[in-house]
CSV table of C-alpha atoms in Angstrom, one decimal:
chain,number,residue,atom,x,y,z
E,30,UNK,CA,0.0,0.0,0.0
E,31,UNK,CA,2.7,2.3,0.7
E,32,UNK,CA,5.2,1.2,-2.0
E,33,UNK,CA,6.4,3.7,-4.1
E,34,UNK,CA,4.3,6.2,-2.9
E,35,UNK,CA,5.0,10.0,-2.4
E,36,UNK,CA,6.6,11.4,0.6
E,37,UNK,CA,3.6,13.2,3.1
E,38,UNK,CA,3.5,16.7,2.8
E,39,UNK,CA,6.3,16.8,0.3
E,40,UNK,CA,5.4,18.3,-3.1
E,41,UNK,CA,6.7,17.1,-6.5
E,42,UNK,CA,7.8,20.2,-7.8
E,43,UNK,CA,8.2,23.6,-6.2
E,44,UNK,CA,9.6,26.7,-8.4
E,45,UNK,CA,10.5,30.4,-7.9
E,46,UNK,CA,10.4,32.6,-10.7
E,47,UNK,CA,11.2,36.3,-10.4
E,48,UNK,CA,13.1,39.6,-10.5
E,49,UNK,CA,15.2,42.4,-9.0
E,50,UNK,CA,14.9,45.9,-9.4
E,51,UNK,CA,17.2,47.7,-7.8
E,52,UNK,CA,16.1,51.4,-7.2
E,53,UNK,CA,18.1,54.3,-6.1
E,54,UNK,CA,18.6,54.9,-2.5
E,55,UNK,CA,19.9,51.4,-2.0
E,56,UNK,CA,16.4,49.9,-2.3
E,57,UNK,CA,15.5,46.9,-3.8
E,58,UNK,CA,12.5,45.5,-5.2
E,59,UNK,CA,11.7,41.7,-5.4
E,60,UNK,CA,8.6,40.8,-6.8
E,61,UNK,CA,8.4,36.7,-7.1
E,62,UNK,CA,6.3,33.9,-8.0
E,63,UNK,CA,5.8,30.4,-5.8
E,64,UNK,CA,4.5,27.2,-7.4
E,65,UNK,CA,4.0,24.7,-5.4
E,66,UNK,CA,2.5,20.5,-6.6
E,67,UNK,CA,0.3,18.6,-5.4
E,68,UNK,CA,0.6,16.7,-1.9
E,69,UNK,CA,-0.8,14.3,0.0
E,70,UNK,CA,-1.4,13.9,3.7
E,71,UNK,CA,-0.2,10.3,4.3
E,72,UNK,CA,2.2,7.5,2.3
E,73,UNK,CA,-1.0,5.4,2.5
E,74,UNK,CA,-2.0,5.2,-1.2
E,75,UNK,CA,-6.0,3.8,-0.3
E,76,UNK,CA,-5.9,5.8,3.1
E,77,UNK,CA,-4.3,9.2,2.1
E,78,UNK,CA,-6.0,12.8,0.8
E,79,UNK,CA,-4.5,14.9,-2.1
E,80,UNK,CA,-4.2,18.3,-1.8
E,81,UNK,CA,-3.8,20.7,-5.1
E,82,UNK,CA,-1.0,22.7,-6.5
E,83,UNK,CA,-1.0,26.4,-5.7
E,84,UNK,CA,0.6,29.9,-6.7
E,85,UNK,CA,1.5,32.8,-4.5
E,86,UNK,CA,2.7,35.9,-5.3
E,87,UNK,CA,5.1,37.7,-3.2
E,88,UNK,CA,7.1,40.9,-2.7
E,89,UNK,CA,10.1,41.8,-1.0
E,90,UNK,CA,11.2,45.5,-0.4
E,91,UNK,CA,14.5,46.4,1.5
E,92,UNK,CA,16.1,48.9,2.1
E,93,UNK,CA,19.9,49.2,2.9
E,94,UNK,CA,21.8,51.9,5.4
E,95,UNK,CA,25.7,51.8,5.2
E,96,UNK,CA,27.1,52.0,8.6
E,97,UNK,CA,30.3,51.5,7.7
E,98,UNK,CA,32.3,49.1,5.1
E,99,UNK,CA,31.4,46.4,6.4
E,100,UNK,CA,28.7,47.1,8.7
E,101,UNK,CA,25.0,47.7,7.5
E,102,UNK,CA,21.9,48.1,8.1
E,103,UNK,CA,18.3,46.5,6.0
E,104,UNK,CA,15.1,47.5,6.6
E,105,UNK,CA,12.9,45.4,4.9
E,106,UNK,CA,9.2,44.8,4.5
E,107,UNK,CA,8.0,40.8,2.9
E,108,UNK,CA,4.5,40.7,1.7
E,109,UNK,CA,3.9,36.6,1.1
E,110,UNK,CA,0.3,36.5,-0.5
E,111,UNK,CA,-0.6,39.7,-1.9
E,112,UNK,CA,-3.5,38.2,-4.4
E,113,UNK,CA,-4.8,36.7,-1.4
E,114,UNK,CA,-4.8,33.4,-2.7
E,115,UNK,CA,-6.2,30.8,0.0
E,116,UNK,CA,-6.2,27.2,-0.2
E,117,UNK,CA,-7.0,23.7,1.3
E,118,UNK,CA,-4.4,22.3,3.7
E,119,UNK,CA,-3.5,19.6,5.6
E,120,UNK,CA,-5.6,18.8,8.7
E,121,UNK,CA,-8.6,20.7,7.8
E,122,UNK,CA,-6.3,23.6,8.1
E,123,UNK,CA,-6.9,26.6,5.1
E,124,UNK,CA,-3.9,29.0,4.1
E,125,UNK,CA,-4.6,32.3,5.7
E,126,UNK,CA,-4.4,34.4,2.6
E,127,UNK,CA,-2.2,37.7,2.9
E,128,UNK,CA,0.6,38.7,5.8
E,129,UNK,CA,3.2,40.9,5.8
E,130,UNK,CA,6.5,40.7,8.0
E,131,UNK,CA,8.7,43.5,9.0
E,132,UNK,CA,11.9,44.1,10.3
E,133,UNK,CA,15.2,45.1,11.1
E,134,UNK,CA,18.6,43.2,9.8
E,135,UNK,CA,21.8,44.1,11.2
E,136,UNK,CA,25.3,42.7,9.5
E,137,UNK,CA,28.7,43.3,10.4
């Protein structure tokens, strides 16, 4: 029952596809594309549940302040979602649709 089957939760094929724009003012701009297969809940091929493919599309903004050579800081702002795109998941669970994250990156 389980031979050969797919690994739970593990999608065939999962892509990325998108682009860069950097702006003045050390900002960039990352606008991208998430595909993401089919998966299935269980390795049980009569016991298991399929759950479809999806796309997201996401955007990443940050912006860089130059302490020093090598020290800077990145604000940056990553909108995951933004055509609010919501889905069946596992365990009757649904994805949220959009969210945002914010923060603060320091590297030295």
């Amino acid at each position: 029952d389980q031979n050969g089957s797919n690994v739970s939760f593990v999608p065939d094929n999962v892509s990325n596809f998108g682009l860069t724009a950097w702006l003045p003012w050390q900002i960039t701009l990352s606008p991208y594309v998430h595909l993401a297969g089919k998966i299935y809940d269980s390795t049980s091929k009569s016991g298991r549940t399929q759950f479809g493919s999806y796309e997201l599309v996401n955007v990443n903004l940050n912006k860089s302040i130059m302490i020093t050579a090598s020290t800077k800081i990145d604000a940056f702002i990553n909108l995951y979602n933004i055509t609010d795109n919501r889905f069946e998941m596992p365990w009757q669970f649904r994805d949220p649709g959009f969210s945002m994250m914010a923060g603060v990156r320091a590297s030295f």
